[in-house]
CSV table of C-alpha atoms in Angstrom, one decimal:
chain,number,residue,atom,x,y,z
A,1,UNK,CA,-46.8,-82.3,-7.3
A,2,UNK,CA,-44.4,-80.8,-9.9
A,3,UNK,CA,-44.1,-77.6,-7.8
A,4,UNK,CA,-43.1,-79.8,-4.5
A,5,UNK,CA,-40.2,-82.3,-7.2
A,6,UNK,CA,-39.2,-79.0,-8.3
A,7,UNK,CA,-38.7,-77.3,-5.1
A,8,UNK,CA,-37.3,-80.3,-3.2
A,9,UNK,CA,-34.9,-81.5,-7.0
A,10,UNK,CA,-32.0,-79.9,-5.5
A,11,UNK,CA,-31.8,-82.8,-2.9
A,12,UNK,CA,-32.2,-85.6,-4.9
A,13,UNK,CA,-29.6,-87.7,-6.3
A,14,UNK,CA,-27.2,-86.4,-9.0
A,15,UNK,CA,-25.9,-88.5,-11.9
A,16,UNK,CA,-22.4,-88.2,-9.5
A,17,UNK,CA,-24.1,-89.3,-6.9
A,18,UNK,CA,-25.5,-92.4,-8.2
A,19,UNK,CA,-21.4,-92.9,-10.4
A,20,UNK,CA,-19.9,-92.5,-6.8
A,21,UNK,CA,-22.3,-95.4,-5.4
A,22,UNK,CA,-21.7,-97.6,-8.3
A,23,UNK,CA,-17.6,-97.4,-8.1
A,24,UNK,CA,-18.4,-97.5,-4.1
A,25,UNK,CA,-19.7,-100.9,-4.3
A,26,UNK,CA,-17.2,-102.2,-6.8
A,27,UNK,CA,-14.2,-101.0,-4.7
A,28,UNK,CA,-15.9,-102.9,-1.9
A,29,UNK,CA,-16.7,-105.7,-3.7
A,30,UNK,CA,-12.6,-106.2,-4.9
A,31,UNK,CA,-11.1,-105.3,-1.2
A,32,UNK,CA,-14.0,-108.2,0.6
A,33,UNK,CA,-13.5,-110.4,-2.3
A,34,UNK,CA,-17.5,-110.3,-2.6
A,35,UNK,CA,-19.1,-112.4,-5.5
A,36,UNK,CA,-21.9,-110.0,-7.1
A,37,UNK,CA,-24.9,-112.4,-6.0
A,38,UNK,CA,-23.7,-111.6,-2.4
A,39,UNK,CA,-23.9,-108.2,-3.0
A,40,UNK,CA,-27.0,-108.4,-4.8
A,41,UNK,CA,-29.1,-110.5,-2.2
A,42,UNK,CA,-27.3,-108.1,0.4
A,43,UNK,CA,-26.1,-111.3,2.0
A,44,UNK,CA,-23.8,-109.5,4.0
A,45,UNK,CA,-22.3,-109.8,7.4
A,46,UNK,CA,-24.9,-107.9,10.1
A,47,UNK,CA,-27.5,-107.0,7.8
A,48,UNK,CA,-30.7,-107.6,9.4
A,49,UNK,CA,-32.8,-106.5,6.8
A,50,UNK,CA,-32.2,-107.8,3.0
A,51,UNK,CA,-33.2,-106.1,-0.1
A,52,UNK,CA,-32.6,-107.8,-3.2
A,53,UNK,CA,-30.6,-105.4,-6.4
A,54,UNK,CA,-33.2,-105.2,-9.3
A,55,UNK,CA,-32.0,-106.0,-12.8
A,56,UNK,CA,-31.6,-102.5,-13.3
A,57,UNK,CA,-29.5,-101.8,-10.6
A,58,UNK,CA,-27.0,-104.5,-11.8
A,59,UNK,CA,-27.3,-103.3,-15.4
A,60,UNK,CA,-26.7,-99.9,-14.5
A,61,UNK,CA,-23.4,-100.7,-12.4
A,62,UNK,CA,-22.2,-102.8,-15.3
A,63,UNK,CA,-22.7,-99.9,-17.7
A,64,UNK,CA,-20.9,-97.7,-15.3
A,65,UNK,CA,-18.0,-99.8,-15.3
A,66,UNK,CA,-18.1,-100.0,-19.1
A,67,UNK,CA,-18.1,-96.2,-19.2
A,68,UNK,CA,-14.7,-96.4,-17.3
A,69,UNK,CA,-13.6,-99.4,-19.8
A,70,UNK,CA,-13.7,-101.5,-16.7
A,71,UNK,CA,-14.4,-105.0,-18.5
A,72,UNK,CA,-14.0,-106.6,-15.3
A,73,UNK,CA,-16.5,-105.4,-13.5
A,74,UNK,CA,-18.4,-105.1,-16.7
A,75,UNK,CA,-18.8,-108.9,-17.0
A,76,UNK,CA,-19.6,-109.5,-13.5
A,77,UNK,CA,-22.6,-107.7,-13.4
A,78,UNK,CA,-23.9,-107.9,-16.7
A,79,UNK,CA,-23.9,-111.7,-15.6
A,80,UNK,CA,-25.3,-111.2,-12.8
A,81,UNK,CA,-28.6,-109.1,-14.4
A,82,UNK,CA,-28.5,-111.9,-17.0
A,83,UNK,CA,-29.0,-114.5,-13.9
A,84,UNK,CA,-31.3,-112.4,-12.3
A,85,UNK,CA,-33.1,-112.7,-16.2
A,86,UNK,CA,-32.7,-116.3,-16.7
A,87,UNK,CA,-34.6,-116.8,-12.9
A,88,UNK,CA,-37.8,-115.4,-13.9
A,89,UNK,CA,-37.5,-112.0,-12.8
A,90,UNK,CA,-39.7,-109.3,-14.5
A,91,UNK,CA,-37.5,-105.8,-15.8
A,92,UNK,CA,-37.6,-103.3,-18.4
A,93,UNK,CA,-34.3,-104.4,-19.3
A,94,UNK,CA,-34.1,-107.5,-21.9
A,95,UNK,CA,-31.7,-110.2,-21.9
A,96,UNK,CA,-31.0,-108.9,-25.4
A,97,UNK,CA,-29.6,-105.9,-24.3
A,98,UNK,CA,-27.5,-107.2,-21.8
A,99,UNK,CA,-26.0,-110.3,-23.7
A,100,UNK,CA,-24.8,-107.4,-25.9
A,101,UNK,CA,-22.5,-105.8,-23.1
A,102,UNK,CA,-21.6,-108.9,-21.2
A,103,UNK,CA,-20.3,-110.9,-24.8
A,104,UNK,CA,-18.4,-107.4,-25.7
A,105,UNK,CA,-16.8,-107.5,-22.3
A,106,UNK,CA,-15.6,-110.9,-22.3
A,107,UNK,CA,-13.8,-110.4,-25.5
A,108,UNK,CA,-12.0,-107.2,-24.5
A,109,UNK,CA,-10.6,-109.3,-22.0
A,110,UNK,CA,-9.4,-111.7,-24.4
A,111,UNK,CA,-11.7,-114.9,-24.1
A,112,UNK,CA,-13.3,-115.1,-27.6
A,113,UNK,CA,-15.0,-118.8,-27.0
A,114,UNK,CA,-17.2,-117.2,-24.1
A,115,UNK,CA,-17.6,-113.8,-26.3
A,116,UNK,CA,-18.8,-116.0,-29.2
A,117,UNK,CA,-21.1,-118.1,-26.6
A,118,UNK,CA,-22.8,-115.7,-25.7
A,119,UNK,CA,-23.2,-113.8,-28.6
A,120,UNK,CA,-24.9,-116.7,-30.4
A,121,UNK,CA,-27.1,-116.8,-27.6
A,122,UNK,CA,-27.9,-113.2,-28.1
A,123,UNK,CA,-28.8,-114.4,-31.8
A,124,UNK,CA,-31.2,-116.9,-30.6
A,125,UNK,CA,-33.2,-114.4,-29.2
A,126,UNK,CA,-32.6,-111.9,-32.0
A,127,UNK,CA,-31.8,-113.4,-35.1
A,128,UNK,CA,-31.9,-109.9,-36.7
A,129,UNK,CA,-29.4,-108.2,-34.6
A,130,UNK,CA,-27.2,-106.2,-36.9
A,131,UNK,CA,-23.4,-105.9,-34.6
A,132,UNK,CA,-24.5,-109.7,-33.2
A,133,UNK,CA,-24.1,-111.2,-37.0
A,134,UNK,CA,-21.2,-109.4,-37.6
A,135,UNK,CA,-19.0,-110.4,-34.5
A,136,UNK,CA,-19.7,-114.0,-34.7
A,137,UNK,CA,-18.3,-113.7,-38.1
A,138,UNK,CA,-15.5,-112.0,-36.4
A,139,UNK,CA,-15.1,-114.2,-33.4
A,140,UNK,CA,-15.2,-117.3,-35.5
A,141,UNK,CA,-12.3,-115.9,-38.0
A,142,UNK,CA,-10.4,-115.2,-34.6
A,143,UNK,CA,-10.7,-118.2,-33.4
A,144,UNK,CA,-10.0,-120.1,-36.5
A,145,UNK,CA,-6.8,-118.2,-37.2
A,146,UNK,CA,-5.6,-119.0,-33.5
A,147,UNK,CA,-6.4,-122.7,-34.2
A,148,UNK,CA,-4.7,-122.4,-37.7
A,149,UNK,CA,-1.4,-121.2,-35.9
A,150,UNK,CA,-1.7,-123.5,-32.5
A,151,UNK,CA,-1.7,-119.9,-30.3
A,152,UNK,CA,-4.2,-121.4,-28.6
A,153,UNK,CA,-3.1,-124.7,-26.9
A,154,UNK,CA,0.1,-123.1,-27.0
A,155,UNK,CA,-0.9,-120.0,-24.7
A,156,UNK,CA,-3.5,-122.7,-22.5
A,157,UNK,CA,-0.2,-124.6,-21.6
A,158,UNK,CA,2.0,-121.8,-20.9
A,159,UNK,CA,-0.9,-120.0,-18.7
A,160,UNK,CA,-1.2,-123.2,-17.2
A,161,UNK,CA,2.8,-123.4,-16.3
A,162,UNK,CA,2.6,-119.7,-15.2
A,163,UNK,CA,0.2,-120.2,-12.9
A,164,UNK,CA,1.5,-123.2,-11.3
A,165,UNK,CA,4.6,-121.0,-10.7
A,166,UNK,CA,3.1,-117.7,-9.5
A,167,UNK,CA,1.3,-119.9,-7.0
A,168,UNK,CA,4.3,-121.5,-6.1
A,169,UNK,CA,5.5,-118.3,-5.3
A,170,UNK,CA,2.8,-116.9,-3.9
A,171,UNK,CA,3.1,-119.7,-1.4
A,172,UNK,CA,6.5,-119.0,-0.4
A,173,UNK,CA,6.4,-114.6,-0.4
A,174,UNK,CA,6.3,-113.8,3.0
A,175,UNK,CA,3.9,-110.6,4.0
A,176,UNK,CA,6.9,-108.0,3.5
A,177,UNK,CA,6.9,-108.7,-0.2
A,178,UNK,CA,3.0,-108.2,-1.1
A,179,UNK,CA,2.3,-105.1,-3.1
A,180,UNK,CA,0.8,-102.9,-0.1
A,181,UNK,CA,-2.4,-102.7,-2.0
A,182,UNK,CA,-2.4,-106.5,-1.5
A,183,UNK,CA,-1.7,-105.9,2.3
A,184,UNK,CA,-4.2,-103.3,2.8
A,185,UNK,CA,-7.3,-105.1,1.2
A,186,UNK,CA,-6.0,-108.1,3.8
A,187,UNK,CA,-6.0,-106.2,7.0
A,188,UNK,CA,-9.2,-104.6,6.3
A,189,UNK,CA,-10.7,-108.3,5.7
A,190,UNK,CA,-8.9,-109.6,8.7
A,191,UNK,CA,-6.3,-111.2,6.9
A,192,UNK,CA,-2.4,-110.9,7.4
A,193,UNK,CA,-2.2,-109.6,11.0
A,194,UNK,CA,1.3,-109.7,12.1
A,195,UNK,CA,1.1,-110.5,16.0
A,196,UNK,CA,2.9,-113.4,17.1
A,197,UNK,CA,1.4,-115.5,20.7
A,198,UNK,CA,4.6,-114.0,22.1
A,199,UNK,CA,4.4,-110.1,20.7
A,200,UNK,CA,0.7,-110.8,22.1
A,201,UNK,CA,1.7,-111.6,25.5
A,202,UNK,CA,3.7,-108.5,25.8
A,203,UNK,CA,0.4,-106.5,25.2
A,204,UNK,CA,-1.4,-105.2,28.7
A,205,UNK,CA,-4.3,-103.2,29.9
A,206,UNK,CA,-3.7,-100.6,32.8
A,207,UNK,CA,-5.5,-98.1,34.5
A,208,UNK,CA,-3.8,-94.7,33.4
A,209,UNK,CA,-3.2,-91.5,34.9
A,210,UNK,CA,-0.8,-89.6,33.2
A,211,UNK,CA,1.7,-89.4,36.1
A,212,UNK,CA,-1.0,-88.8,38.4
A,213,UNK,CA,-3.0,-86.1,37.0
A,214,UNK,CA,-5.1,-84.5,39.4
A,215,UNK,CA,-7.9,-85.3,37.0
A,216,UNK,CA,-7.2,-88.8,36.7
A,217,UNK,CA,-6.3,-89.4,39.9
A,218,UNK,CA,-9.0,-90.5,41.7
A,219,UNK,CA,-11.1,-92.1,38.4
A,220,UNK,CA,-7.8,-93.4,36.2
A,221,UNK,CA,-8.7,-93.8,32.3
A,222,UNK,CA,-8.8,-97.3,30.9
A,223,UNK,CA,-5.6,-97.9,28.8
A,224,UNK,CA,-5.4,-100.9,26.3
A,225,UNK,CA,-2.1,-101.4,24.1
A,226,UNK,CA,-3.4,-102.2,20.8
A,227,UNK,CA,0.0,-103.1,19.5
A,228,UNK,CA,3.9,-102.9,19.9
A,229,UNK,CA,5.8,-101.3,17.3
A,230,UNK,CA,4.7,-98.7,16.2
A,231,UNK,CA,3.6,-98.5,19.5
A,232,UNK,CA,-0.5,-97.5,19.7
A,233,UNK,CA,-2.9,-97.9,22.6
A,234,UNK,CA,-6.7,-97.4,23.1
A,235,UNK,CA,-8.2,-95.6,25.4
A,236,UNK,CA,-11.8,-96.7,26.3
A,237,UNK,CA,-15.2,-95.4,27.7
A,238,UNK,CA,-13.2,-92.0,26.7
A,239,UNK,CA,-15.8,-89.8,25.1
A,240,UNK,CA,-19.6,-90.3,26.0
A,241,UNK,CA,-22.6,-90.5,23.9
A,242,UNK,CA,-24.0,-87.0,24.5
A,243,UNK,CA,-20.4,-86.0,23.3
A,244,UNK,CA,-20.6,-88.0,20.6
A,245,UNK,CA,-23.9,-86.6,19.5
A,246,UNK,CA,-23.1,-82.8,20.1
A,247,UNK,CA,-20.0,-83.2,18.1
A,248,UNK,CA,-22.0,-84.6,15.4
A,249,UNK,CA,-24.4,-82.0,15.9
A,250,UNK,CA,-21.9,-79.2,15.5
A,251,UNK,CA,-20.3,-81.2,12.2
A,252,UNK,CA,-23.1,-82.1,10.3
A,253,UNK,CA,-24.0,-78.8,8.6
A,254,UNK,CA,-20.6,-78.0,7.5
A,255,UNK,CA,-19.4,-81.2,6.3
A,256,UNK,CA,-18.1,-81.3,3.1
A,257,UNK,CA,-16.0,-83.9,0.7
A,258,UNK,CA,-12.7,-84.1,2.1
A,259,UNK,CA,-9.8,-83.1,0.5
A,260,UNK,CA,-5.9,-83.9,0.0
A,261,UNK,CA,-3.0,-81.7,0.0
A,262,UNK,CA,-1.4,-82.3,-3.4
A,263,UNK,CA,2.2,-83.2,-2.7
A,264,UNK,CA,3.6,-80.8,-6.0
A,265,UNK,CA,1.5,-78.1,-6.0
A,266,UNK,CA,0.1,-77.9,-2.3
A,267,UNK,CA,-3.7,-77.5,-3.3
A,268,UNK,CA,-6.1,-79.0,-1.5
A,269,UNK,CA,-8.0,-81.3,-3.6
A,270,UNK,CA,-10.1,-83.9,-3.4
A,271,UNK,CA,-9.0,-87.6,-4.7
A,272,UNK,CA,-10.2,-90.7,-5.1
A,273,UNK,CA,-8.4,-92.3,-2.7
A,274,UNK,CA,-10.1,-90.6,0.2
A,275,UNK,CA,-14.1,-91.0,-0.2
A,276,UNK,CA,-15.5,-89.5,3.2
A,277,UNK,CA,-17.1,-85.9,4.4
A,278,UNK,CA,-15.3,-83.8,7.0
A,279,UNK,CA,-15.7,-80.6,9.2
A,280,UNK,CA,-13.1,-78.9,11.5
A,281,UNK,CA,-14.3,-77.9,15.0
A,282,UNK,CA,-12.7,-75.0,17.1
A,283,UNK,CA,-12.1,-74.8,20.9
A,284,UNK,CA,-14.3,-71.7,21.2
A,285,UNK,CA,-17.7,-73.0,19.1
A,286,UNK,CA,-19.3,-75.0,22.3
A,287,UNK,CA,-17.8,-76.4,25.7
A,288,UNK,CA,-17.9,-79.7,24.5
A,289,UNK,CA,-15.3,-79.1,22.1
A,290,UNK,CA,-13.0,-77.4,25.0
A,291,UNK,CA,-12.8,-80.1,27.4
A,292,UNK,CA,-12.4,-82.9,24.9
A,293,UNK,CA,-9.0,-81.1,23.9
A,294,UNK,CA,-7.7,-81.0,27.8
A,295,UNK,CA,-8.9,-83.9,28.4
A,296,UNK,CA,-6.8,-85.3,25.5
A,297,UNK,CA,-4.5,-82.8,26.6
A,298,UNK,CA,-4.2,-84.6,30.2
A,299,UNK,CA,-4.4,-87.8,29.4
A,300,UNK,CA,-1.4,-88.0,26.7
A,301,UNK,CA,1.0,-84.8,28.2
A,302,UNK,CA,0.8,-83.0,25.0
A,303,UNK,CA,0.2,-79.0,24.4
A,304,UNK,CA,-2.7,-78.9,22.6
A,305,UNK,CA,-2.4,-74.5,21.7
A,306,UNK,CA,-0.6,-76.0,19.0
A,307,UNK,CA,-2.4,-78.7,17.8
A,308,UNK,CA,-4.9,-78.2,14.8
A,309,UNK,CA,-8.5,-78.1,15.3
A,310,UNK,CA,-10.4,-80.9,15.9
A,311,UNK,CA,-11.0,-82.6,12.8
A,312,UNK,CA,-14.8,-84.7,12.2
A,313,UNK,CA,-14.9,-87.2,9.6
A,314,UNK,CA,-18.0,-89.6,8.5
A,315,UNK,CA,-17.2,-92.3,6.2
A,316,UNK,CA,-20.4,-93.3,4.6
A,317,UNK,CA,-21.0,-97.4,2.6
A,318,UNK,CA,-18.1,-97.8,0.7
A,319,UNK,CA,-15.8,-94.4,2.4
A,320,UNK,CA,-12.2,-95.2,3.1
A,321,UNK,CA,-8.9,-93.3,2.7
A,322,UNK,CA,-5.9,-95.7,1.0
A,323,UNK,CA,-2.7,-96.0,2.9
A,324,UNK,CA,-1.2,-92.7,3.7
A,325,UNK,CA,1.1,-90.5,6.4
A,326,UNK,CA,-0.5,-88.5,8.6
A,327,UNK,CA,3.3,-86.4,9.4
A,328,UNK,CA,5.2,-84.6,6.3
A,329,UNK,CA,8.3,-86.5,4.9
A,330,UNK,CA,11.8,-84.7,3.7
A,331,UNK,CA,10.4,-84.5,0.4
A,332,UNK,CA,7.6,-81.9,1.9
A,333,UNK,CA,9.5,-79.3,3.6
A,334,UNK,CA,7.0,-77.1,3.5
A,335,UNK,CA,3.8,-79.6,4.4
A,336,UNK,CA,2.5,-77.3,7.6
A,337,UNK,CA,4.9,-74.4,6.7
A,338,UNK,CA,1.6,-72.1,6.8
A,339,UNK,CA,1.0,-73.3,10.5
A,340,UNK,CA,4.1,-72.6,11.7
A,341,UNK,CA,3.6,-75.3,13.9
A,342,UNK,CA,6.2,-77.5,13.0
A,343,UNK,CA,5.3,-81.1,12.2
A,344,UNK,CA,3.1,-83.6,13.1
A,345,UNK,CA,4.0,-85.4,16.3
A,346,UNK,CA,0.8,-87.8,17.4
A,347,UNK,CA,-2.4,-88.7,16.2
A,348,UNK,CA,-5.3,-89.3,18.6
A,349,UNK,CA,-8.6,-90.8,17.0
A,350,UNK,CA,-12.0,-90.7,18.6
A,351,UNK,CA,-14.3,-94.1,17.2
A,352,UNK,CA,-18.0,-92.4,17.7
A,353,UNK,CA,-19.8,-95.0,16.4
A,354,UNK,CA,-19.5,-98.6,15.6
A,355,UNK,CA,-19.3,-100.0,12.3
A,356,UNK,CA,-21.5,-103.3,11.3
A,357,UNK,CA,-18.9,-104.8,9.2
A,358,UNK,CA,-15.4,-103.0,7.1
A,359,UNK,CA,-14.1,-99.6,8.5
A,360,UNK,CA,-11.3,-101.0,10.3
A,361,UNK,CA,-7.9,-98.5,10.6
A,362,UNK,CA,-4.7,-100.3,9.0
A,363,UNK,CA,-1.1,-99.9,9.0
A,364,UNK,CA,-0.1,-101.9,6.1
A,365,UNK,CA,3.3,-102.1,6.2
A,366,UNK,CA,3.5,-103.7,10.4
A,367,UNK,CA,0.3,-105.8,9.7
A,368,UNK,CA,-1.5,-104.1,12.3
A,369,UNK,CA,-5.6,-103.5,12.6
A,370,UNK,CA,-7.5,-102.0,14.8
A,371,UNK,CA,-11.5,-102.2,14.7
A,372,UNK,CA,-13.6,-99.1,15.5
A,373,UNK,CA,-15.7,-99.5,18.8
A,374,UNK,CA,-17.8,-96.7,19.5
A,375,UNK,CA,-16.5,-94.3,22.7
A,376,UNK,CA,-13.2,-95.3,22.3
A,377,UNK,CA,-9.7,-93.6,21.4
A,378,UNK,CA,-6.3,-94.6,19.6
A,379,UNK,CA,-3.3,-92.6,20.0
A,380,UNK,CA,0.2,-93.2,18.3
A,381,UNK,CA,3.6,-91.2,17.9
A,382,UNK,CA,4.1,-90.1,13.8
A,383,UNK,CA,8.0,-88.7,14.9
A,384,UNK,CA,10.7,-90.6,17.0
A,385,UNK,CA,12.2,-88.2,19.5
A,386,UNK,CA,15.0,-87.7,17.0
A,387,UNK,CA,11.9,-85.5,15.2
A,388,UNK,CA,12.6,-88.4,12.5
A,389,UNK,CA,9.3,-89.3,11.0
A,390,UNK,CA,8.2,-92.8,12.1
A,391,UNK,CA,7.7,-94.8,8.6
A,392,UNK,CA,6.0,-97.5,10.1
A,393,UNK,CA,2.5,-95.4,11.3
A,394,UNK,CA,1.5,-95.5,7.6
A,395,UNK,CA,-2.4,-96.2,8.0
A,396,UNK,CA,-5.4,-96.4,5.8
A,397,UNK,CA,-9.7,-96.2,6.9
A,398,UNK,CA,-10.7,-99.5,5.4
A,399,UNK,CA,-13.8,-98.9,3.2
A,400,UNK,CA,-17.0,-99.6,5.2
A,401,UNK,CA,-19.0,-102.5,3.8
A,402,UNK,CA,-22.1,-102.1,6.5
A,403,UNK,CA,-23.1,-99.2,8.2
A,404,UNK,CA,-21.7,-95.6,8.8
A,405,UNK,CA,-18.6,-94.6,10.4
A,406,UNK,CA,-18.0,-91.5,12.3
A,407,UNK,CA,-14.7,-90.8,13.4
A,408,UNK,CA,-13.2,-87.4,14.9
A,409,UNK,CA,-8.9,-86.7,15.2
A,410,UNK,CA,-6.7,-84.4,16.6
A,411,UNK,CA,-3.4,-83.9,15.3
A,412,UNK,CA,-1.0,-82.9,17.2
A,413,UNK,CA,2.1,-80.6,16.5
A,414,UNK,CA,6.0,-80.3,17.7
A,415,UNK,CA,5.5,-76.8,18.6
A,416,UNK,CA,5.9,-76.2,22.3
A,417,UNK,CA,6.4,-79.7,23.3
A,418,UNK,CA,8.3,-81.4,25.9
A,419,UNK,CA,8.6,-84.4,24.2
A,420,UNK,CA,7.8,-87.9,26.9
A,421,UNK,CA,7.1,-91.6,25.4
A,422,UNK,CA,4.2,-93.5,26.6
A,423,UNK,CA,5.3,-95.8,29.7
A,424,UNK,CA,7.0,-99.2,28.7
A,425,UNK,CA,7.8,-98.2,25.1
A,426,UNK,CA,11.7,-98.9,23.7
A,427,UNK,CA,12.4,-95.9,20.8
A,428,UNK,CA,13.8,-97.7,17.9
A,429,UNK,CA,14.9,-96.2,14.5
């Protein structure tokens, strides 16, 4: 038995494994707005099968987020373990020990009544408890002071006159004005989309065939605009399931954490706002790999000896990458100077897989969101025809919330084009 644990240890969980799950869950819990007894009873949207957190499993996210002074979060889930307590469930953790964190929490976020609740609570239990005794004494001086100097009702009334504004202006700030971390976590929850009944209208499906490709011909692909400016469509039933699953077979074994390049120094590196696993795929590896590039080749007009290689990305519970550019702005001059390939001048997205619930792609700053569904394609311009960069196709991989999302892109390069828009679209700068 210890030969096999220590033979098979190096696949078991790492301490950054279980950190990277824990800050997983609370970034999905903040962009869903998701109370932590939803997460907890697993309450979510398409999961068939339940299974309740432990009291463990909440204490040890709360600690985690104490370990990154994340108070927040902290008192969430303390309170939660401490429900999970007060309902009869059995643990090796005691409502002792998490009283402790959840009262220190509260206070460092500057409600000493609750802090001083809870802490006599704690005493209740343990009369003897050394750093208990000595912040009641402490929250109680606190609290007398404030009520000696009339900080209290004072701060109560102003909080309660600054609220009443910021909602009133919250009420009135039209989309354009919310942080775009605001309008991200909206899009990927559904919220905020920016498509009018009459923009809507203007939207069509066709049967495409790229100016009457001999391939497409006699079976057109299915073209679906997604939306109008920037201008993206979907191409569907566009990559089969034994594709799928051959691409996936060819990725799995080289995928690794995904980086960044870093904007100063031009290091890849990885960052926190891009949680996934990706492998690059060349033309040459397998067949499969060869006619997805013509066929994307064919179908949008573009010279693909340019283009990078085919890029395969899996985005497990809780991946996502935050709003970014996919083409390099003035302020990178030299973003694909090494490739000599000029810049970026499309993006095409395979969806091979469907996701349960989350993994939506968003373009925060047009309100735009587009859902994955497996066997599907999107494909947008990055550059105007001007070789301007196209602001607007800033985009983000909402976090997923249920399932596994696996995604494979091509991006495609100004080198050796001769540049066409899609049918029907108007360039605006």
């Amino acid at each position: 038995f210890i030969s096999n644990l220590t033979i098979q240890r190096q696949y078991f969980p790492t301490e950054e494994d279980q950190t990277g799950a824990a800050k997983a869950l609370l970034r999905l819990q903040d962009t869903y707005n998701l109370d932590a007894n939803t997460i907890s009873t697993g309450n979510l949207p398409g999961v068939m099968h339940k299974s309740q957190m432990t009291v463990e499993d909440c204490y040890e996210l709360g600690k985690i987020a104490y370990s990154d002074a994340d108070y927040y979060h902290t008192e969430l889930w303390m309170a939660q373990a401490l429900k999970q307590l007060d309902e009869g469930e059995e643990s090796t953790i005691d409502k002792v020990t998490v009283l402790d964190y959840l009262s220190y929490s509260i206070y460092q976020q500057g409600e000493i009544k609750r802090a001083l609740d809870y802490t006599l609570r704690l005493l209740e239990l343990d009369p003897e408890h050394q750093r208990a005794k000595g912040n009641v004494k402490y929250f109680e001086f606190q609290l007398e002071k404030q009520k000696t100097a009339g900080e209290n009702a004072q701060k109560k009334e102003e909080r309660g006159k600054r609220d009443t504004t910021e909602k009133k202006k919250k009420s009135k700030k039209s989309f354009s004005l919310i942080p775009e971390r605001k309008k991200y976590e909206m899009l990927c929850r559904g919220e905020g989309i920016r498509m009018t009944p009459r923009r809507q209208s203007q939207l069509f499906c066709r049967y495409h065939d790229n100016n009457r490709n001999p391939r497409f011909v006699l079976a057109p692909v299915k073209q679906q605009d997604e939306w109008d400016r920037p201008y993206i469509v979907r191409y569907l039933d566009i990559i089969s399931d034994a594709e799928i699953e051959k691409i996936k077979q060819l990725a799995k074994p080289r995928l690794r954490r995904a980086t960044i390049s870093n904007p100063i120094t031009g290091v890849l590196e990885t960052a926190s706002y891009r949680i996934s696993k990706s492998a690059w795929l060349t033309a040459d590896e397998d067949p499969v790999i060869e006619r997805i590039n013509e066929r994307i080749e064919d179908i949008t007009g573009l010279e693909m000896d340019t283009a990078e290689e085919l890029q395969v990305a899996n985005y497990g519970v809780g991946g996502q990458y935050e709003p970014h550019f996919d083409f390099g702005r003035k302020d990178e001059p030299d973003a694909f100077k090494e490739l000599g390939t000029g810049n970026r001048i499309a993006t095409w997205l395979f969806y091979m897989s469907d996701v349960t619930a989350g993994g939506a792609t968003v373009f925060p700053d047009v309100g735009a969101a587009v859902w994955p569904k497996k066997g599907t394609a999107v494909f947008w311009y990055n550059l105007f025809a001007s070789g301007e960069g196209d602001y607007s196709t800033r985009h983000a991989a909402c976090p997923v919330l249920v399932g596994n999302k696996w995604v494979s892109n091509k991006w495609i390069h100004e080198r050796g084009q001769e540049w066409r828009r899609p049918c029907g679209v108007n360039e605006t700068e």
